[in-house]
Coordinates of C-alpha atoms in Angstrom, one line a residue:
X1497 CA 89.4 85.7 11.1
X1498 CA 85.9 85.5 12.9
X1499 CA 85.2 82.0 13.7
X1500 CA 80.9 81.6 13.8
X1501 CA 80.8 78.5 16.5
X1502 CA 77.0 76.7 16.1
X1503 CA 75.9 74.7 18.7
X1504 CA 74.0 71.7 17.3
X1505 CA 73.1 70.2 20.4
X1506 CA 69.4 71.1 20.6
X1507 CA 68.7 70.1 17.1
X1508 CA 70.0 66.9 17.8
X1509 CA 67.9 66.6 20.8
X1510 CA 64.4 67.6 18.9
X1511 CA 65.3 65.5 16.3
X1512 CA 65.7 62.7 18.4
X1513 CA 63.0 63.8 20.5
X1514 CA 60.6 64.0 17.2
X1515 CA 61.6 60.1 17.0
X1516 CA 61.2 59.1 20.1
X1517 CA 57.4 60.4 19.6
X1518 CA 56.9 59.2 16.2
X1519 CA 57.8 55.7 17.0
X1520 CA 55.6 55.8 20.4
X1521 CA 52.6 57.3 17.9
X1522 CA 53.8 54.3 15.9
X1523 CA 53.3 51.6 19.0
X1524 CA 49.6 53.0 19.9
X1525 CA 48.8 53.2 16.9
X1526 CA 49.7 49.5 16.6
X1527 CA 48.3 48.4 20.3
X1528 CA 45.2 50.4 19.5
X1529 CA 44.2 48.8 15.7
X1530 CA 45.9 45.6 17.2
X1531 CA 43.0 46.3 19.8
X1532 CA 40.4 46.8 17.5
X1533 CA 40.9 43.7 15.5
X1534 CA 40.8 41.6 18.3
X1535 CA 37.7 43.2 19.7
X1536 CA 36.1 43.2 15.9
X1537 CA 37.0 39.4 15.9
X1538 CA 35.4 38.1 19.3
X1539 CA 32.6 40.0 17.9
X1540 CA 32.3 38.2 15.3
X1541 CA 32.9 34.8 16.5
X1542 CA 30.6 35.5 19.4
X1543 CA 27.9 36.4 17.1
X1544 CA 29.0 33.0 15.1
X1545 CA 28.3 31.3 18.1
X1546 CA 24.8 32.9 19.0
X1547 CA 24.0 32.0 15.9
X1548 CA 25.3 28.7 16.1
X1549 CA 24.0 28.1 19.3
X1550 CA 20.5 29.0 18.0
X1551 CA 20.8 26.6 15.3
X1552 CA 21.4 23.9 17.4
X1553 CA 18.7 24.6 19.7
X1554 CA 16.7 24.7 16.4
X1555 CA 17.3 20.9 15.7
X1556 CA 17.3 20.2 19.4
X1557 CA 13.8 21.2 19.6
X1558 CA 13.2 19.7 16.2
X1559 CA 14.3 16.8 16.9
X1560 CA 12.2 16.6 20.6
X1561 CA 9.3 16.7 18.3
X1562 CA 10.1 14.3 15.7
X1563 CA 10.8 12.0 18.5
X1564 CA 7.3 12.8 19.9
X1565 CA 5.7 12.3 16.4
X1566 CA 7.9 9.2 16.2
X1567 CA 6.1 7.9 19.3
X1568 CA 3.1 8.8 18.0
X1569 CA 3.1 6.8 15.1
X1570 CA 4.2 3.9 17.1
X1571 CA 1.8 4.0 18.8
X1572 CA -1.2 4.5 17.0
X1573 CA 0.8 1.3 14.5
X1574 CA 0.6 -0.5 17.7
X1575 CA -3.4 0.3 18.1
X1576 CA -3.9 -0.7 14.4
X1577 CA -2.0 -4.0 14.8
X1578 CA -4.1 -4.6 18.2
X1579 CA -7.6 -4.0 16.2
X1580 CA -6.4 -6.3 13.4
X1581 CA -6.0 -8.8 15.7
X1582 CA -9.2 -8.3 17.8
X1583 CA -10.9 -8.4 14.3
X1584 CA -8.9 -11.7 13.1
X1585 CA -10.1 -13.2 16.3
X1586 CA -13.2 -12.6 15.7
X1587 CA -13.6 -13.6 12.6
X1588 CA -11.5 -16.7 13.1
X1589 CA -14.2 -17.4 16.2
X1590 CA -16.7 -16.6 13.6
X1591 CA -15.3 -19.2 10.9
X1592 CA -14.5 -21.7 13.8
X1593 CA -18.1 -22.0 14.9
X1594 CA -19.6 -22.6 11.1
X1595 CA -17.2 -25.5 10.8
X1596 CA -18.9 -28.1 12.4
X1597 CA -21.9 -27.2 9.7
X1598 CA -19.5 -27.5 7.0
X1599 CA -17.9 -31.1 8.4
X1600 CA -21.8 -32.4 8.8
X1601 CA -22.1 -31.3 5.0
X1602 CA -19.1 -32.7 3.7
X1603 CA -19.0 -36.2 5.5
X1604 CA -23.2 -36.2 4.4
X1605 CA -22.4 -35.9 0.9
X1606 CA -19.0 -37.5 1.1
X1607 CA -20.2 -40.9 2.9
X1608 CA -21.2 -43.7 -0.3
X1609 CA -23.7 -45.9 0.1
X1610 CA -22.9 -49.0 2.1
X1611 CA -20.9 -47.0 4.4
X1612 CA -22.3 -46.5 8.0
X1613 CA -20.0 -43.9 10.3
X1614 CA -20.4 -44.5 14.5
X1615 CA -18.1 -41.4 15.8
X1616 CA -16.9 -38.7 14.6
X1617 CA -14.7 -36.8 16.8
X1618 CA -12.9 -33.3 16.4
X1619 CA -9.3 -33.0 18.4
X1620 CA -8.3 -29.8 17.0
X1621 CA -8.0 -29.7 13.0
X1622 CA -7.9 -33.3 13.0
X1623 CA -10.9 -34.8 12.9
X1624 CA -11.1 -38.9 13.7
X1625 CA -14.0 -40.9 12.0
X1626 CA -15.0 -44.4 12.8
X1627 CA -17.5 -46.8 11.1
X1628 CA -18.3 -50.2 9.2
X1629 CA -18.7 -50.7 5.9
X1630 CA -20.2 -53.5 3.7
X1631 CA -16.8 -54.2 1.9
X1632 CA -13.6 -52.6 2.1
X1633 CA -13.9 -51.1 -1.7
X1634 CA -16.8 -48.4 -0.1
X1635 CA -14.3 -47.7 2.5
X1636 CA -11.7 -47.1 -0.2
X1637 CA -14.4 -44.8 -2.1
X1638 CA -15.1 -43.2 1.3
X1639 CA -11.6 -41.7 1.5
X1640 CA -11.7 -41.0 -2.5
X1641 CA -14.5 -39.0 -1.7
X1642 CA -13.2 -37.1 1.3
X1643 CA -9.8 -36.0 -0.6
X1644 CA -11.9 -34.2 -3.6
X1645 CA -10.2 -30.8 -3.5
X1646 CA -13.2 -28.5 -2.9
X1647 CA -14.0 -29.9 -0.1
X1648 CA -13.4 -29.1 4.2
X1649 CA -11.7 -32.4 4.6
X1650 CA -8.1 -32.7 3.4
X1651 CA -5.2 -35.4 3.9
X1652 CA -7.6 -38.5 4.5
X1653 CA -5.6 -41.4 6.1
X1654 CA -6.7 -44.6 7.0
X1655 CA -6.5 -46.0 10.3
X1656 CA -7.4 -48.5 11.0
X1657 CA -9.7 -51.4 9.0
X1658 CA -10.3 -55.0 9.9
X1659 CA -13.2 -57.9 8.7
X1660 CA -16.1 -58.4 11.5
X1661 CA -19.4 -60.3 11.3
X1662 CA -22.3 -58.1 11.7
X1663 CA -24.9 -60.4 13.6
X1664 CA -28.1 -61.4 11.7
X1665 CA -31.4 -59.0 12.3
X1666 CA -34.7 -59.2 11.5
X1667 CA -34.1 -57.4 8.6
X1668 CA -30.9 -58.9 7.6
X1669 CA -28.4 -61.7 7.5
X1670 CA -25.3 -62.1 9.5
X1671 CA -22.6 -61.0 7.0
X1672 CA -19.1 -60.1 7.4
X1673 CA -18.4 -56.3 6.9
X1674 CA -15.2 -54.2 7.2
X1675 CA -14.9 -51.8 10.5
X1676 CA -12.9 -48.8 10.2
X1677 CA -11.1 -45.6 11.3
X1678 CA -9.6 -43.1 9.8
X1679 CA -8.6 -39.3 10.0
X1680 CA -8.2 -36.1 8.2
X1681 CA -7.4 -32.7 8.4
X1682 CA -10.1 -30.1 8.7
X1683 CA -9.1 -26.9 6.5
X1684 CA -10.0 -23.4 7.9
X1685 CA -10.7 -20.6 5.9
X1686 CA -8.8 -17.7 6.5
X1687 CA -10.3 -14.7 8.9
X1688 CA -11.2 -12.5 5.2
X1689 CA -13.2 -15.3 4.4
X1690 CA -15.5 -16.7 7.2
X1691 CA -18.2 -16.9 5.4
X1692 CA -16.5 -18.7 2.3
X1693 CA -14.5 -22.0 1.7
X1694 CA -14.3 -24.8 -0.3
X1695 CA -16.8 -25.1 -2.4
X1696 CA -19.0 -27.7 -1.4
X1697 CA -19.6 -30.3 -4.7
X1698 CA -21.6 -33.6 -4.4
X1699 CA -19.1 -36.3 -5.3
X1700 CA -19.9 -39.1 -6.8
X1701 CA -20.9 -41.8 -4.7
X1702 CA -21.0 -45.6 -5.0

């Protein structure tokens, strides 16, 4: 009996050397979409950052020019606010210099009969006003009169009042009359209204 003797030994090895090559393929393959992935993704995020990057440089530069604008508007606020008060100036010198008109009108229509003023003086708003009187009932009229709510003259307060004999003239007797001083407040009008204020009515006078 023929035996038939096969050597296997070179199968085995292709087979093994078929392996051996599909499983390198396998590995390159791997490394080389591995590769690609990693490639495809700092792509990507670098173009996330560009873009990123741009954005921020975006509001960077928006934001330089709000700030400028910002400034802007402060500045031309500040401008306004500085006019306004040039004008309120102004106008407040304006009012301030018809006042005295007004005082000379109130205290000529405010002052009763019998009264008599010697000073008048202006310290401010406060203006002090000193004179005699033939009884102490015009003096009480006097600061009646100077109260009346349309008027420049606000908050009268007396002083000061006290009994003196006025000596005799040629035209009158000696007599005893009532010497005074008192004070009040002067009101301004605001700078809107220079040329207006309290209406100027003729009280009635005694």
């Amino acid at each position: 009996m023929n035996i038939v003797l096969i050597n296997l030994l070179p199968h085995r090895e292709a087979t093994r050397k078929k392996r051996r090559e599909a499983f390198y393929a396998g590995v390159f393959a791997s490394i080389l979409v591995g590769g690609l992935v990693l490639a495809l993704g700092y792509t990507v995020l670098s173009e996330m950052i560009t873009q990123q990057q741009s954005r921020n440089d975006f509001l960077k530069a928006e934001n330089t020019k709000l700030d400028g604008q910002i400034k802007d508007i402060a500045s031309l606020k500040a401008e306004i606010e500085a006019l306004r008060a040039r004008q309120d100036a102004v106008e407040s010198l304006q009012a301030d210099r018809n006042l005295p008109v007004h005082l000379f009108d109130d205290l000529t229509q405010d002052t009763p009969a019998g009264v008599q003023l010697s000073q008048i003086r202006q310290d401010g708003a406060t203006v002090l006003i000193q004179g005699v009187a033939l009884s102490q009932e015009r003096v009480a009229d006097f600061l009646r009169n100077l109260g009346r709510p349309n008027g420049w003259l606000e908050k009268p307060e007396l002083i000061e009042i006290r009994s003196q004999i006025s000596p005799a003239s040629a035209r009158n007797a000696a007599r005893v009359v009532a010497q005074f001083q008192l004070r009040a407040t002067l009101k301004r009008p605001t700078p809107a209204g220079a040329g207006s204020g309290p209406a100027a009515a003729a009280p009635a006078k005694s």
